XYZ file of C-alpha atoms in Angstrom:
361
model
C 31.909 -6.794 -63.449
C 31.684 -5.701 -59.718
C 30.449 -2.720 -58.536
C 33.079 -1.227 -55.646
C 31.986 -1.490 -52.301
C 31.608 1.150 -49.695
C 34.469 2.219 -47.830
C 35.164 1.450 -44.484
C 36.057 3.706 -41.452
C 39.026 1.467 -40.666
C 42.138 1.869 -43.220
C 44.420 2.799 -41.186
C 46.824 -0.015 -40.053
C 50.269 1.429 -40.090
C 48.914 4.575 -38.396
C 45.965 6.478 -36.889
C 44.462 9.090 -39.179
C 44.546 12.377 -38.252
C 40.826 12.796 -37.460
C 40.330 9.255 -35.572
C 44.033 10.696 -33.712
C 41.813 13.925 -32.953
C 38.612 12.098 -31.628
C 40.571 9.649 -29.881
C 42.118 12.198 -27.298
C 38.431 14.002 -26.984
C 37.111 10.668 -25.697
C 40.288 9.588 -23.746
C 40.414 12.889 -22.030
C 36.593 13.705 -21.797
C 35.850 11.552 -18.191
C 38.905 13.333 -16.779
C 37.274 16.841 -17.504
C 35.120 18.924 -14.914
C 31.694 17.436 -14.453
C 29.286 18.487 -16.450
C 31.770 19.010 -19.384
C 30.448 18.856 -22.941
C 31.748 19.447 -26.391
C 31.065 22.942 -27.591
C 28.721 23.562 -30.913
C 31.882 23.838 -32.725
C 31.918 19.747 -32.983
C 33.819 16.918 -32.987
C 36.608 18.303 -35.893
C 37.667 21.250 -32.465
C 37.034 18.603 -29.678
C 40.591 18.247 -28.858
C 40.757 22.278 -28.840
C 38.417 22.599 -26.637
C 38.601 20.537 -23.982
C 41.267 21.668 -21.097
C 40.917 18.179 -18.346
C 41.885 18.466 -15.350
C 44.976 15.555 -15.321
C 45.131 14.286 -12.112
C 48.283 11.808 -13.234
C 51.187 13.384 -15.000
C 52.027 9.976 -16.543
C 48.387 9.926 -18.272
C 49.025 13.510 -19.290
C 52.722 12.259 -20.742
C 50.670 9.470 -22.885
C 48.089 12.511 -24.085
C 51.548 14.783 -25.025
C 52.678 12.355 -27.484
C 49.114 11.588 -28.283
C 48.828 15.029 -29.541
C 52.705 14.700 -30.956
C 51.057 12.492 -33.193
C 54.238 10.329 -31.705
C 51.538 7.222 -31.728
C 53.553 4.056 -30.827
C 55.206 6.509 -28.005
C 52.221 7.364 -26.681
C 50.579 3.574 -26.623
C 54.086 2.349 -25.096
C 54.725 5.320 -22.223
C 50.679 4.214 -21.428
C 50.722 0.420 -20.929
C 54.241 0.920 -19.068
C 52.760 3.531 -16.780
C 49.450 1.216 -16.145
C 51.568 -2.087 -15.663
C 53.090 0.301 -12.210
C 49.658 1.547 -11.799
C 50.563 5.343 -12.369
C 47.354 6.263 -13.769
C 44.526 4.797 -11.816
C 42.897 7.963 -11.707
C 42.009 7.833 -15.072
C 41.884 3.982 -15.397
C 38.862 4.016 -17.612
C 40.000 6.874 -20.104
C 43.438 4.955 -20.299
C 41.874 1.856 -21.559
C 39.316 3.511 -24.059
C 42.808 5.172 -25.329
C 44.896 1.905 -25.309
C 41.850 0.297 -27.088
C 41.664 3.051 -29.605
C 45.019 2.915 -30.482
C 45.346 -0.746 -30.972
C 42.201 -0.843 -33.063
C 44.554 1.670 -35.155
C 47.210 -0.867 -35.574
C 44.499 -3.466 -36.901
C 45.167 -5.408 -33.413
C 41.101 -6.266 -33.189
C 41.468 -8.643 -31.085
C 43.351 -7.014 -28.388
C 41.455 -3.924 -28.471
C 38.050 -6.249 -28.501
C 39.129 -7.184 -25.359
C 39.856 -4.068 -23.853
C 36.205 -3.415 -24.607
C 34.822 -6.213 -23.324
C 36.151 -5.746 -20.206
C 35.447 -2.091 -19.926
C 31.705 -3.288 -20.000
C 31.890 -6.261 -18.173
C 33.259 -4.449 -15.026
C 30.612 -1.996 -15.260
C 32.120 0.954 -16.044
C 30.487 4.306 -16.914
C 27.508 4.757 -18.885
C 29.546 7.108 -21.234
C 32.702 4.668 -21.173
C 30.017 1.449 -21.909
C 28.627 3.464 -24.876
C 32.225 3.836 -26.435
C 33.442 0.756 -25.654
C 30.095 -0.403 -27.317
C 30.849 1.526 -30.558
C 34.618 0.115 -31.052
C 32.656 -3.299 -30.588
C 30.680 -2.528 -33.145
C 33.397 -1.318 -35.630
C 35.999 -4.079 -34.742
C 32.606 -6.650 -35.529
C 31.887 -5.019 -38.572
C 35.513 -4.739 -39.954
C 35.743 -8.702 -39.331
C 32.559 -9.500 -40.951
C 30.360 -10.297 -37.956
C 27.484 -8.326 -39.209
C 24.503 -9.829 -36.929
C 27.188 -8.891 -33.694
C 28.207 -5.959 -34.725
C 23.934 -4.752 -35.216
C 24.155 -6.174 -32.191
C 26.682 -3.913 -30.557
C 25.068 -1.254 -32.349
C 21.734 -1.819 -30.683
C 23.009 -1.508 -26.940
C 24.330 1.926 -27.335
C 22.996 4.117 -25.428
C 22.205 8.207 -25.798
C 25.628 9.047 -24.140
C 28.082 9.292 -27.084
C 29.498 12.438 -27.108
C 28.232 14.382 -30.977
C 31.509 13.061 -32.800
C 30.540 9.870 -32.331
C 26.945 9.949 -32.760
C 27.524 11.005 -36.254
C 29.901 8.488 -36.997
C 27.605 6.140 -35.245
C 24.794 6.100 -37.933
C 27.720 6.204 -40.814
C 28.601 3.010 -39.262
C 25.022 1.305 -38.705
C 24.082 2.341 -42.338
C 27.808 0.471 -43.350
C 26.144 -2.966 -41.335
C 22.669 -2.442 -43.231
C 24.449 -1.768 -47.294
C 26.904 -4.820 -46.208
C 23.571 -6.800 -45.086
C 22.398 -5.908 -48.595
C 19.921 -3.949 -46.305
C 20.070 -0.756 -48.716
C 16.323 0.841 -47.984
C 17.301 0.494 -44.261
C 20.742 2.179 -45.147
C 19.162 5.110 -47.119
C 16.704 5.822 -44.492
C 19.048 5.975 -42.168
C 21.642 7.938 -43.975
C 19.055 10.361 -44.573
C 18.712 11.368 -41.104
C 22.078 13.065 -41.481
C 23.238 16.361 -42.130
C 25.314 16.822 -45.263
C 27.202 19.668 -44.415
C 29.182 17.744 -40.934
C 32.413 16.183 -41.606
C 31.831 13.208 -42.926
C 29.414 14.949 -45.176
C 31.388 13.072 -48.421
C 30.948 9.969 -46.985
C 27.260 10.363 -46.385
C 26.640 11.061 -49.591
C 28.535 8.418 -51.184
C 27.185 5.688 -49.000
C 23.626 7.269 -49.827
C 24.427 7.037 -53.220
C 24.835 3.754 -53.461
C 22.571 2.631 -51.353
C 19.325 4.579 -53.822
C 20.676 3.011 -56.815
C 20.825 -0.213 -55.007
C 17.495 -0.119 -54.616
C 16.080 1.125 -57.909
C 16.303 5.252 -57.529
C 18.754 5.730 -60.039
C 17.876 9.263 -60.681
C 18.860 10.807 -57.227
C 21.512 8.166 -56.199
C 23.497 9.158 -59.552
C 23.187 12.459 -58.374
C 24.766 11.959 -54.869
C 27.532 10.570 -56.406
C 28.347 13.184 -58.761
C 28.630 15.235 -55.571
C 31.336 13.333 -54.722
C 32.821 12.297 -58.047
C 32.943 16.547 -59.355
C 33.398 17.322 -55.669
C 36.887 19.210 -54.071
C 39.490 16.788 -52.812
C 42.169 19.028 -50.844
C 43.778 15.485 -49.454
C 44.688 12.150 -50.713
C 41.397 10.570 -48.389
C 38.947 13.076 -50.121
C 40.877 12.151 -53.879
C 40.337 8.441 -52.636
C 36.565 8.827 -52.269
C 36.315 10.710 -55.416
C 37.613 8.576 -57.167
C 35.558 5.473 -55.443
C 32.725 7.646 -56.455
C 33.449 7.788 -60.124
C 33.935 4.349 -60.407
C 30.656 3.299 -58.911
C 29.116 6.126 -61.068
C 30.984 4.563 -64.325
C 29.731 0.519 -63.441
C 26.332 2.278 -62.511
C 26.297 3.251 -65.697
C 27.295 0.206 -67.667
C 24.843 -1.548 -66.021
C 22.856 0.538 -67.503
C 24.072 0.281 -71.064
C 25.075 4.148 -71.153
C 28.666 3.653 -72.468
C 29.261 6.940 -72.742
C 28.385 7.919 -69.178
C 30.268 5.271 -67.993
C 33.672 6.818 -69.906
C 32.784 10.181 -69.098
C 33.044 8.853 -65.189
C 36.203 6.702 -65.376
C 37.818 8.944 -67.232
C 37.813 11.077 -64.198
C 39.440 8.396 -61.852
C 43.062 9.174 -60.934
C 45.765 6.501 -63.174
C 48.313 6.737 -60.055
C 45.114 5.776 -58.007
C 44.496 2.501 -56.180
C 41.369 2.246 -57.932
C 43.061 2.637 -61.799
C 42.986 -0.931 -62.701
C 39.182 -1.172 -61.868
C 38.964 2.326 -64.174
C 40.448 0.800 -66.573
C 38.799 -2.407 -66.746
C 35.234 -0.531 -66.898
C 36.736 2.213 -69.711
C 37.098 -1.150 -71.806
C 33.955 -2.822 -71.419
C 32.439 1.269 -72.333
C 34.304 0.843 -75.510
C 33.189 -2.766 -75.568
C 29.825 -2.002 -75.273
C 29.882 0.913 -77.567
C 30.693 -2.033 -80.444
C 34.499 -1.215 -80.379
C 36.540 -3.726 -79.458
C 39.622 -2.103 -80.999
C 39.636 1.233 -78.960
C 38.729 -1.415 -75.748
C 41.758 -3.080 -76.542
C 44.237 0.019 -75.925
C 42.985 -0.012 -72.463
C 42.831 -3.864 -71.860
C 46.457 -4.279 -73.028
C 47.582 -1.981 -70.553
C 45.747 -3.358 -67.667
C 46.935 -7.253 -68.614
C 50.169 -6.271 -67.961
C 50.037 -5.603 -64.800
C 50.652 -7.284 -61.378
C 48.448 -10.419 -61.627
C 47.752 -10.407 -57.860
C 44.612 -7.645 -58.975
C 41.533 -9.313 -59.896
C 41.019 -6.667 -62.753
C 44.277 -7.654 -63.783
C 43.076 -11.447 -64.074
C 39.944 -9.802 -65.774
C 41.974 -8.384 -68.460
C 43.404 -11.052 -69.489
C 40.387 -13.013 -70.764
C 38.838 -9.430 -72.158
C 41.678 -9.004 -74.175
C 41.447 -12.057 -76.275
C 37.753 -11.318 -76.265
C 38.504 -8.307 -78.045
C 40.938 -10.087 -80.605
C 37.992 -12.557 -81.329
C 35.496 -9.583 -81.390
C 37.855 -8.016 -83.883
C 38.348 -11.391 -86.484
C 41.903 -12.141 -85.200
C 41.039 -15.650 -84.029
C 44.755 -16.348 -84.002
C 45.723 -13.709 -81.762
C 42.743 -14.658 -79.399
C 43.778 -18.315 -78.937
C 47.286 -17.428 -78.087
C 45.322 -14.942 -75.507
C 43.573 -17.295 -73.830
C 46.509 -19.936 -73.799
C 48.174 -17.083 -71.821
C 45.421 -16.429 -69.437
C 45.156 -20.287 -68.532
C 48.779 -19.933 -67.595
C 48.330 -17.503 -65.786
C 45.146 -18.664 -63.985
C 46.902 -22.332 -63.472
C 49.582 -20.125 -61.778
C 47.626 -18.322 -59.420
C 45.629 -21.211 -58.308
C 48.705 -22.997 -57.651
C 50.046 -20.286 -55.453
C 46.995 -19.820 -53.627
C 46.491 -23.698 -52.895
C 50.498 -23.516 -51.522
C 49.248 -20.537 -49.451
C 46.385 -22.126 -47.701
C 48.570 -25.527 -47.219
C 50.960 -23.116 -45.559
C 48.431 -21.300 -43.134
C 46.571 -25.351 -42.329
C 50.126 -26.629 -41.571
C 50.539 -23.985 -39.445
C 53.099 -22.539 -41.347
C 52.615 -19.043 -41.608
């Protein structure tokens, strides 16, 4: 049984999320601002609010319109066409750090990496080094390049505007847990506030990271923060749910079945993370010495799309359970089936990675 891992900053491939949409224009727009200009105590969730730039090239300003259209792919386009005629070299760095953004968005790392690079390489601002820096850092991390991403991390410097400083140790405490670095992590996830906006994700990650490394007690505690907390979208529902389960395999790991149930059970069914719930309600029932009521959730999950490791899970827990039960019969046939099955995904996968060698795909 796996234990879920921590979610990254970075879901968002078909389109940005609102708040990454919001902190992208503070950033893009902040160089083009007065001098002097800093975010007001209100923070990063009213940065776009309250910053009124001075836009020196109406085509930039265009890009920033559909920007805050949330009109995304019009915005990205109207931008590279208007620096390709060199319409907004007044604002040359903010217009990368946007373009950047905005491909990182689209899950285009390595176009947006080299945005970056170049951003520092040609010696750009302190403040537009530090950001470029950062989306380093993230694309690294999101690609598993954990030693360059610390890396990245480490030449920051202090002029990350408070958005991003927050988000900043969210994302060195993500390279630490996936280091398997989890003191580190919970140290530094400490040093946060738990009332900003990514409060929920603080605590979750902090969470995690105690019971990784042996405090039980108040990890268990963060998550039920989470897990009981108030989800008014479906990104909050998301990490509740991620909470639960990591509260429910906690909890088998501990041997307290009925913990573990009493967790799951509050993990959404229509939820990306149901088959996992339902994998861990069985092995509760399992490990409570009843194989039959582990079965009614087993069955379900076996019949599932196969592509889902829980899924492939199921299908050697459910003939586990028949065998568990007496029904040596029904437990063969179960694990005739699941050899199939297993046979068939290995052949697929082996056609898959002849098809990306070859060239292919």
């Amino acid at each position: 049984m796996r234990e879920p891992h921590s979610p990254s900053c970075s879901d968002a491939r078909r389109r940005v999320r609102p708040a990454f949409a919001r902190q992208l224009i503070a950033l893009a727009v902040m160089a083009a601002a007065a001098a002097g200009a800093t975010l007001g105590a209100a923070g990063a969730a009213h940065a776009a609010e309250k910053f009124r730039p001075v836009i020196e090239a109406p085509h930039f300003g265009d890009s920033l319109f559909h920007f805050y259209q949330e009109h995304y792919f019009s915005s990205v386009t109207s931008l590279m066409v208007s620096q390709h005629f060199e319409r907004v070299t007044q604002h040359e760095d903010e217009a990368e750090v946007l373009r950047g953004g905005l491909l990182l968005s689209y899950g285009l790392h390595r176009e947006a990496g080299e945005i970056f690079a170049q951003l520092i390489e040609k010696g750009a601002s302190p403040a537009v080094q530090d950001r470029a820096w950062f989306y380093l850092a993230k694309i690294r991390y999101q690609r598993g390049f954990l030693v360059q991403a610390d890396d990245a991390l480490a030449r920051i410097g202090k002029n990350l505007p408070p958005d991003l400083q927050e988000e900043h140790v969210l994302l060195h405490a993500n390279v630490l847990m996936a280091s398997a670095d989890y003191a580190r992590a919970a140290r530094v996830l400490a040093s946060l506030p738990k009332d900003h906006a990514a409060g929920p994700y603080v605590r979750y990650n902090l969470g995690v990271a105690l019971i990784k490394t042996g405090e039980i007690e108040d990890g268990t505690a963060m998550l039920e923060l989470v897990g009981r907390g108030r989800a008014v979208d479906e990104e909050t529902r998301s990490l509740r749910d991620r909470a639960n389960l990591a509260l429910g395999f906690a909890a088998l790991q501990q041997q307290r079945s009925d913990l573990a149930k009493t967790a799951l059970e509050r993990v959404r069914l229509s939820g990306m993370l149901a088959n996992k719930a339902l994998l861990g309600f069985g092995w509760a029932d399992a490990e409570a010495k009843d194989p039959r009521r582990a079965l009614v959730a087993w069955t379900e999950l076996a019949g599932r799309d196969a592509n889902d490791a829980a899924v492939l899970e199921a299908k050697l827990a459910v003939p586990y359970a028949y065998a568990e039960l007496g029904s040596y019969g029904q437990a063969l046939d179960g694990y005739t089936a699941a050899l199939d099955t297993f046979d068939s995904e290995t052949k697929a996968l082996d056609e898959s990675i002849a098809a990306i060698r070859s060239g292919a795909l």
